[in-house]
Amino acid sequence: MTGKTLQLTRCSKTYPDGTRALEPVDLTIAAGEVVVLLGPSGCGKTTLLRLVAGLDRPDAGGRVVLDGLDVTAHPIEKRGVGMVFQSYALFPHMSVAGNIGYGLRVQGWSRAKRKARVDELLATARLTELAGRRVDQLSGGQRQRVALARALAPRSGMILLDEPLTALDAGLREGLRAEIAAMIRDQGATAVYVTHDQAEALTLADRLVVMNRGTIAQIGTPREVYYRPASDYIAGFFGPVNRLSGTIEDGIFATATGTTPVPGQPDGATTLAFRPEAAIVGGGGLRFQVATSLFEGVRQRLDLEGPAGERLVAYAPGARPYAPGDEVTLGIDPDGLLTSSDG
Ligand code: ADP
Ligand code: MG
């Protein structure tokens, strides 16, 4: 199966009560691409996905083109897209295989073709053993794998997922992330995946669409958006950002708290921006004091203070405890410096 292409042109959405959920949005998605819509709750992700699905129409002037065909006026059943929601919307009394094959039966696939396709998806979703089990006897993670297999079954070439992992607990979510990505790519489908979870978005996306208040704030690969954020808002959306002002001469960064090498950076006065993981505790000559430390297990978060009131966040391994008042030295990983996307 080859995935479908998708083109949204000036798609905005105003709900009947006057709520402006989406400003005019342009977005082009290539065949087989996995695109993640990421943004805080209420920013318009579900609204955008519903326009793609045909569950809602854009305001006048908006166009949805699927594989070259203008489907703006087509309802969901005419669009040929698969959907997976946060709540599973499976048939609880039907078996796993029955659920996966349901859409194929509706579409009139022959019994033999249906069986071959269902068997293939059972294997892809690692559900072969559970083929005959009723879905109300499955765990949440298993149900979501059934829901994804069911959506992929008709080979529609376009799959839309709205926070499919949000209802599951943290450990399960992480494991399923990788599995969902593998299933979608294995089937060659184009996917639009909605989430408010940054780690999920970074892990899954070929391309990330960061949304804010009904607009697209930035589109890029996960690394582009993370290391070259288009705005302070986007930078901050992925976690704390440190900023330290000083002067670079011959690859040495000098500031009130000391000096540290930043090879490859141009000479002159500058403010370096970097995430906590690029602040290398013990790795350079910047001197800071621990203000607070927070043990998180795999790591510990250090809130640091410099002599001129500079504040930084750094991570250290969790095993060695730090206490308020401890002195630490810091270096900066030059590869982890943030650059603005327009500079
Ligand atoms: P997200 O999925 O990013 O959390 P939504 O697309 O669901 O955001 O919602 C975007 C905005 O539109 C929110 O302010 C929400 O309250 C509003 N909204 C969503 N659905 C409706 C509706 N049917 N009628 C009126 N307002 C809505
Ligand atoms: Mg939503």
Short mmCIF file of C-alpha atoms and ligand atoms in Angstrom, two decimals:
data_model
loop_
_atom_site.label_atom_id
_atom_site.label_comp_id
_atom_site.label_asym_id
_atom_site.label_seq_id
_atom_site.Cartn_x
_atom_site.Cartn_y
_atom_site.Cartn_z
CA MET A 1 0.00 0.00 0.00
CA THR A 2 1.20 3.48 -0.69
CA GLY A 3 0.08 6.22 1.63
CA LYS A 4 -2.11 9.06 0.46
CA THR A 5 -1.00 12.66 0.15
CA LEU A 6 -2.89 15.38 1.98
CA GLN A 7 -3.16 19.06 1.25
CA LEU A 8 -4.96 21.54 3.46
CA THR A 9 -5.42 25.03 2.06
CA ARG A 10 -6.62 27.92 4.22
CA CYS A 11 -8.55 25.62 6.52
CA SER A 12 -10.07 27.55 9.41
CA LYS A 13 -12.87 26.54 11.76
CA THR A 14 -15.39 28.63 13.59
CA TYR A 15 -17.87 26.61 15.65
CA PRO A 16 -21.57 27.54 15.60
CA ASP A 17 -21.27 29.21 19.02
CA GLY A 18 -18.67 31.58 17.55
CA THR A 19 -15.57 29.88 18.97
CA ARG A 20 -12.68 30.40 16.57
CA ALA A 21 -10.88 27.08 17.03
CA LEU A 22 -8.61 27.27 13.99
CA GLU A 23 -7.11 30.18 12.07
CA PRO A 24 -6.52 29.58 8.35
CA VAL A 25 -3.97 26.78 8.13
CA ASP A 26 -1.96 25.48 5.16
CA LEU A 27 -0.37 22.06 5.46
CA THR A 28 0.96 19.58 2.91
CA ILE A 29 1.73 16.00 3.89
CA ALA A 30 3.62 13.58 1.65
CA ALA A 31 2.70 9.95 1.01
CA GLY A 32 3.84 7.70 3.85
CA GLU A 33 4.78 10.57 6.12
CA VAL A 34 4.05 10.41 9.86
CA VAL A 35 3.09 13.92 10.92
CA VAL A 36 2.43 14.75 14.55
CA LEU A 37 0.25 17.68 15.60
CA LEU A 38 1.57 18.83 18.97
CA GLY A 39 0.29 21.56 21.22
CA PRO A 40 -1.36 22.28 24.55
CA SER A 41 -4.95 21.33 25.24
CA GLY A 42 -7.43 23.55 23.38
CA CYS A 43 -5.01 24.70 20.65
CA GLY A 44 -7.09 23.17 17.85
CA LYS A 45 -5.46 19.78 17.21
CA THR A 46 -8.67 17.74 17.28
CA THR A 47 -10.47 20.38 15.25
CA LEU A 48 -7.83 20.13 12.52
CA LEU A 49 -7.95 16.32 12.56
CA ARG A 50 -11.75 16.35 12.29
CA LEU A 51 -11.49 18.51 9.16
CA VAL A 52 -9.12 15.97 7.62
CA ALA A 53 -11.40 13.09 8.62
CA GLY A 54 -14.55 14.70 7.27
CA LEU A 55 -16.22 14.74 10.68
CA ASP A 56 -16.43 18.53 10.25
CA ARG A 57 -16.19 21.01 7.39
CA PRO A 58 -13.75 23.93 7.29
CA ASP A 59 -15.12 27.48 7.10
CA ALA A 60 -15.90 28.74 3.61
CA GLY A 61 -12.76 28.98 1.47
CA GLY A 62 -10.92 26.08 3.11
CA ARG A 63 -9.97 23.07 1.01
CA VAL A 64 -9.03 19.50 1.90
CA VAL A 65 -7.38 17.56 -0.91
CA LEU A 66 -6.70 13.86 -0.41
CA ASP A 67 -4.51 12.13 -3.00
CA GLY A 68 -5.23 14.90 -5.47
CA LEU A 69 -9.00 14.73 -4.99
CA ASP A 70 -10.91 17.64 -3.43
CA VAL A 71 -12.82 15.95 -0.59
CA THR A 72 -13.83 19.14 1.24
CA ALA A 73 -17.52 18.32 0.83
CA HIS A 74 -17.18 14.56 1.35
CA PRO A 75 -18.36 13.01 4.63
CA ILE A 76 -16.05 10.63 6.52
CA GLU A 77 -17.36 7.44 4.90
CA LYS A 78 -16.44 8.76 1.43
CA ARG A 79 -12.89 9.78 2.36
CA GLY A 80 -11.28 6.43 2.99
CA VAL A 81 -9.39 7.28 6.16
CA GLY A 82 -8.84 5.11 9.23
CA MET A 83 -9.26 6.63 12.69
CA VAL A 84 -8.01 5.78 16.18
CA PHE A 85 -9.26 7.69 19.22
CA GLN A 86 -8.27 7.92 22.85
CA SER A 87 -11.30 5.81 23.76
CA TYR A 88 -11.09 2.63 21.79
CA ALA A 89 -14.55 2.59 20.17
CA LEU A 90 -14.16 -1.14 19.56
CA PHE A 91 -17.04 -3.63 19.54
CA PRO A 92 -16.65 -5.03 23.07
CA HIS A 93 -18.38 -8.37 22.54
CA MET A 94 -16.63 -9.10 19.27
CA SER A 95 -13.33 -10.97 19.10
CA VAL A 96 -10.02 -9.32 18.32
CA ALA A 97 -10.04 -10.80 14.81
CA GLY A 98 -13.71 -9.81 14.36
CA ASN A 99 -12.92 -6.22 15.24
CA ILE A 100 -9.92 -6.04 12.93
CA GLY A 101 -11.87 -7.56 10.03
CA TYR A 102 -15.08 -5.61 10.61
CA GLY A 103 -14.44 -2.83 8.11
CA LEU A 104 -13.33 -5.34 5.50
CA ARG A 105 -16.62 -7.22 5.81
CA VAL A 106 -18.55 -3.95 5.45
CA GLN A 107 -16.52 -3.21 2.32
CA GLY A 108 -17.38 -6.62 0.91
CA TRP A 109 -13.93 -8.25 0.94
CA SER A 110 -14.11 -11.98 0.24
CA ARG A 111 -13.69 -14.35 3.19
CA ALA A 112 -10.28 -15.54 1.95
CA LYS A 113 -8.89 -12.05 1.38
CA ARG A 114 -10.28 -10.93 4.71
CA LYS A 115 -8.65 -13.80 6.57
CA ALA A 116 -5.27 -13.17 4.95
CA ARG A 117 -5.38 -9.46 5.78
CA VAL A 118 -6.56 -10.01 9.37
CA ASP A 119 -3.84 -12.63 9.93
CA GLU A 120 -1.23 -10.20 8.63
CA LEU A 121 -2.39 -7.46 10.99
CA LEU A 122 -2.67 -9.82 13.94
CA ALA A 123 1.00 -10.63 13.41
CA THR A 124 2.01 -6.98 12.96
CA ALA A 125 0.15 -6.02 16.15
CA ARG A 126 1.49 -9.08 18.03
CA LEU A 127 -2.07 -10.22 18.68
CA THR A 128 -2.08 -13.59 16.91
CA GLU A 129 -2.33 -15.44 20.22
CA LEU A 130 -5.34 -13.34 21.21
CA ALA A 131 -7.22 -13.48 17.90
CA GLY A 132 -10.25 -15.21 19.38
CA ARG A 133 -10.49 -13.25 22.61
CA ARG A 134 -13.27 -10.72 23.20
CA VAL A 135 -11.89 -7.21 23.33
CA ASP A 136 -13.56 -6.50 26.68
CA GLN A 137 -11.13 -9.08 28.08
CA LEU A 138 -8.02 -7.21 26.90
CA SER A 139 -5.75 -4.70 28.61
CA GLY A 140 -5.82 -1.06 27.54
CA GLY A 141 -2.61 -1.40 25.56
CA GLN A 142 -3.87 -4.48 23.74
CA ARG A 143 -7.11 -2.71 22.90
CA GLN A 144 -5.24 0.19 21.37
CA ARG A 145 -3.24 -2.24 19.21
CA VAL A 146 -6.55 -3.76 18.05
CA ALA A 147 -7.93 -0.28 17.30
CA LEU A 148 -4.85 0.58 15.24
CA ALA A 149 -4.94 -2.76 13.39
CA ARG A 150 -8.62 -2.23 12.62
CA ALA A 151 -7.95 1.25 11.27
CA LEU A 152 -5.08 0.01 9.11
CA ALA A 153 -6.92 -3.08 7.81
CA PRO A 154 -8.71 -1.59 4.77
CA ARG A 155 -5.40 -0.25 3.38
CA SER A 156 -6.95 3.16 3.08
CA GLY A 157 -3.51 4.77 3.01
CA MET A 158 -4.37 7.48 5.52
CA ILE A 159 -4.68 7.01 9.25
CA LEU A 160 -5.66 9.65 11.78
CA LEU A 161 -4.91 9.18 15.46
CA ASP A 162 -6.18 11.48 18.22
CA GLU A 163 -4.27 11.04 21.49
CA PRO A 164 -4.41 7.23 21.20
CA LEU A 165 -2.12 6.68 24.21
CA THR A 166 -3.32 9.41 26.55
CA ALA A 167 -5.63 7.15 28.56
CA LEU A 168 -2.87 4.59 29.25
CA ASP A 169 -0.41 4.69 32.14
CA ALA A 170 3.09 6.06 31.63
CA GLY A 171 5.08 2.84 31.37
CA LEU A 172 2.71 1.31 28.85
CA ARG A 173 2.61 4.50 26.80
CA GLU A 174 6.34 4.46 26.25
CA GLY A 175 6.40 0.87 25.01
CA LEU A 176 3.40 1.38 22.74
CA ARG A 177 4.87 4.52 21.16
CA ALA A 178 7.54 2.50 19.44
CA GLU A 179 5.09 -0.25 18.46
CA ILE A 180 2.58 2.15 16.95
CA ALA A 181 5.30 3.87 14.95
CA ALA A 182 6.52 0.50 13.68
CA MET A 183 3.01 -0.66 12.71
CA ILE A 184 2.20 2.52 10.81
CA ARG A 185 5.51 2.48 8.93
CA ASP A 186 5.30 -1.26 8.28
CA GLN A 187 1.92 -0.69 6.60
CA GLY A 188 3.20 2.30 4.62
CA ALA A 189 0.25 4.47 5.64
CA THR A 190 0.35 8.24 5.82
CA ALA A 191 -0.46 9.22 9.40
CA VAL A 192 -1.58 12.34 11.20
CA TYR A 193 -1.07 11.81 14.91
CA VAL A 194 -2.38 14.22 17.54
CA THR A 195 -0.81 14.48 20.98
CA HIS A 196 -0.06 17.02 23.71
CA ASP A 197 2.88 14.89 24.90
CA GLN A 198 6.26 16.26 23.79
CA ALA A 199 8.22 13.03 24.19
CA GLU A 200 5.60 11.09 22.24
CA ALA A 201 5.67 13.67 19.47
CA LEU A 202 9.47 13.75 19.21
CA THR A 203 9.66 9.95 19.18
CA LEU A 204 7.00 9.33 16.54
CA ALA A 205 7.17 12.15 14.05
CA ASP A 206 8.85 12.38 10.68
CA ARG A 207 7.62 15.95 10.83
CA LEU A 208 6.25 17.85 13.76
CA VAL A 209 3.59 20.53 13.52
CA VAL A 210 3.61 22.64 16.67
CA MET A 211 0.28 24.36 17.22
CA ASN A 212 -0.63 27.28 19.45
CA ARG A 213 -4.01 29.01 19.77
CA GLY A 214 -5.44 27.74 16.52
CA THR A 215 -2.34 28.45 14.45
CA ILE A 216 0.67 26.49 13.25
CA ALA A 217 3.60 27.88 15.21
CA GLN A 218 6.33 25.80 13.53
CA ILE A 219 6.75 22.83 11.20
CA GLY A 220 9.96 20.83 11.15
CA THR A 221 11.68 17.58 11.94
CA PRO A 222 11.77 16.77 15.66
CA ARG A 223 15.42 17.88 15.86
CA GLU A 224 14.74 21.13 14.03
CA VAL A 225 11.88 22.06 16.31
CA TYR A 226 13.80 21.04 19.44
CA TYR A 227 17.15 22.67 18.61
CA ARG A 228 16.00 25.47 16.30
CA PRO A 229 12.72 26.63 17.82
CA ALA A 230 11.01 29.45 15.92
CA SER A 231 10.05 31.29 19.10
CA ASP A 232 10.63 31.40 22.83
CA TYR A 233 7.18 29.87 23.22
CA ILE A 234 8.17 26.79 21.23
CA ALA A 235 11.56 26.54 22.92
CA GLY A 236 9.87 26.62 26.33
CA PHE A 237 7.19 24.15 25.30
CA PHE A 238 9.83 21.39 25.24
CA GLY A 239 11.14 22.24 28.72
CA PRO A 240 13.38 24.76 30.46
CA VAL A 241 15.88 26.76 28.41
CA ASN A 242 19.04 28.20 30.00
CA ARG A 243 20.38 31.54 28.84
CA LEU A 244 23.83 32.74 29.76
CA SER A 245 25.40 36.00 28.55
CA GLY A 246 29.12 36.47 28.03
CA THR A 247 31.84 36.86 25.43
CA ILE A 248 33.46 34.30 23.16
CA GLU A 249 37.11 34.62 22.17
CA ASP A 250 38.93 31.88 20.28
CA GLY A 251 36.26 29.35 21.18
CA ILE A 252 36.32 30.14 24.90
CA PHE A 253 33.14 31.46 26.48
CA ALA A 254 33.79 33.88 29.35
CA THR A 255 31.12 35.02 31.76
CA ALA A 256 30.94 36.34 35.35
CA THR A 257 31.00 32.78 36.69
CA GLY A 258 34.10 31.54 34.81
CA THR A 259 35.13 30.27 31.40
CA THR A 260 34.40 27.17 29.37
CA PRO A 261 35.19 26.03 25.82
CA VAL A 262 32.49 26.28 23.15
CA PRO A 263 34.41 25.21 20.04
CA GLY A 264 32.97 26.31 16.72
CA GLN A 265 31.13 29.36 18.04
CA PRO A 266 31.96 32.77 16.55
CA ASP A 267 33.81 35.42 18.58
CA GLY A 268 31.94 38.28 20.21
CA ALA A 269 29.39 39.15 22.85
CA THR A 270 26.56 36.61 22.92
CA THR A 271 23.82 34.97 24.91
CA LEU A 272 24.03 31.20 24.73
CA ALA A 273 20.75 29.29 24.93
CA PHE A 274 20.83 25.60 25.83
CA ARG A 275 18.66 22.98 27.44
CA PRO A 276 19.48 21.45 30.84
CA GLU A 277 20.98 18.31 29.31
CA ALA A 278 23.58 20.45 27.49
CA ALA A 279 24.84 21.85 30.79
CA ILE A 280 27.57 19.34 31.67
CA VAL A 281 27.97 19.11 35.42
CA GLY A 282 31.69 18.80 36.25
CA GLY A 283 32.60 19.35 32.59
CA GLY A 284 33.93 22.90 32.44
CA GLY A 285 34.96 26.04 34.31
CA LEU A 286 31.69 27.80 35.06
CA ARG A 287 31.09 27.91 38.81
CA PHE A 288 27.59 27.62 40.21
CA GLN A 289 25.93 26.83 43.52
CA VAL A 290 23.09 24.35 43.97
CA ALA A 291 19.93 26.21 44.99
CA THR A 292 17.67 23.14 44.99
CA SER A 293 18.03 19.55 43.86
CA LEU A 294 15.21 17.23 42.92
CA PHE A 295 15.78 13.47 42.79
CA GLU A 296 13.80 12.02 39.86
CA GLY A 297 15.31 8.51 39.83
CA VAL A 298 17.20 8.20 36.54
CA ARG A 299 18.48 11.73 37.05
CA GLN A 300 18.42 14.63 39.42
CA ARG A 301 17.40 18.11 38.50
CA LEU A 302 19.68 20.85 39.82
CA ASP A 303 18.51 24.44 40.00
CA LEU A 304 21.75 26.42 40.05
CA GLU A 305 22.66 29.96 40.91
CA GLY A 306 25.71 31.97 39.82
CA PRO A 307 27.48 34.78 41.71
CA ALA A 308 25.64 37.50 39.76
CA GLY A 309 22.24 35.85 40.28
CA GLU A 310 22.39 33.80 37.04
CA ARG A 311 19.96 30.89 37.15
CA LEU A 312 20.40 27.62 35.29
CA VAL A 313 18.85 24.18 35.27
CA ALA A 314 21.13 21.16 34.86
CA TYR A 315 20.73 17.41 35.21
CA ALA A 316 23.12 15.14 37.05
CA PRO A 317 22.97 11.35 37.50
CA GLY A 318 20.64 10.47 40.35
CA ALA A 319 23.01 8.34 42.40
CA ARG A 320 25.18 11.02 44.00
CA PRO A 321 23.05 13.37 46.10
CA TYR A 322 23.49 17.13 45.76
CA ALA A 323 22.38 19.50 48.49
CA PRO A 324 21.62 23.24 48.53
CA GLY A 325 24.86 25.20 48.79
CA ASP A 326 27.02 22.57 47.04
CA GLU A 327 29.47 24.04 44.53
CA VAL A 328 29.43 22.62 41.02
CA THR A 329 31.41 23.40 37.89
CA LEU A 330 29.72 23.35 34.52
CA GLY A 331 30.60 23.04 30.89
CA ILE A 332 28.36 23.54 27.90
CA ASP A 333 27.91 20.95 25.14
CA PRO A 334 28.39 23.06 21.99
CA ASP A 335 26.26 20.61 19.96
CA GLY A 336 23.35 21.31 22.30
CA LEU A 337 23.22 25.06 21.75
CA LEU A 338 19.87 26.32 20.50
CA THR A 339 19.82 28.48 17.42
CA SER A 340 16.83 30.48 16.34
CA SER A 341 15.24 29.04 13.20
CA ASP A 342 15.35 32.34 11.33
CA GLY A 343 19.00 33.03 12.14
P1 ADP B 1 -7.28 20.28 21.23
O1 ADP B 1 -7.65 19.02 20.53
O2 ADP B 1 -5.97 20.85 20.78
O3 ADP B 1 -7.31 20.13 22.73
P2 ADP B 1 -9.78 21.30 20.14
O4 ADP B 1 -9.57 21.28 18.68
O5 ADP B 1 -10.59 20.20 20.73
O6 ADP B 1 -8.36 21.41 20.88
O7 ADP B 1 -10.46 22.66 20.56
C1 ADP B 1 -10.00 23.92 20.10
C2 ADP B 1 -10.90 25.00 20.66
O8 ADP B 1 -12.22 24.87 20.13
C3 ADP B 1 -11.06 24.96 22.17
O9 ADP B 1 -11.17 26.27 22.64
C4 ADP B 1 -12.36 24.21 22.35
O10 ADP B 1 -12.98 24.57 23.55
C5 ADP B 1 -13.18 24.67 21.15
N1 ADP B 1 -14.14 23.68 20.67
C6 ADP B 1 -13.90 22.39 20.34
N2 ADP B 1 -15.03 21.78 19.89
C7 ADP B 1 -16.00 22.72 19.94
C8 ADP B 1 -17.41 22.73 19.61
N3 ADP B 1 -18.01 21.65 19.11
N4 ADP B 1 -18.08 23.88 19.80
C9 ADP B 1 -17.47 25.00 20.28
N5 ADP B 1 -16.17 25.05 20.61
C10 ADP B 1 -15.43 23.93 20.44
MG MG B 2 -8.08 17.12 21.33
#
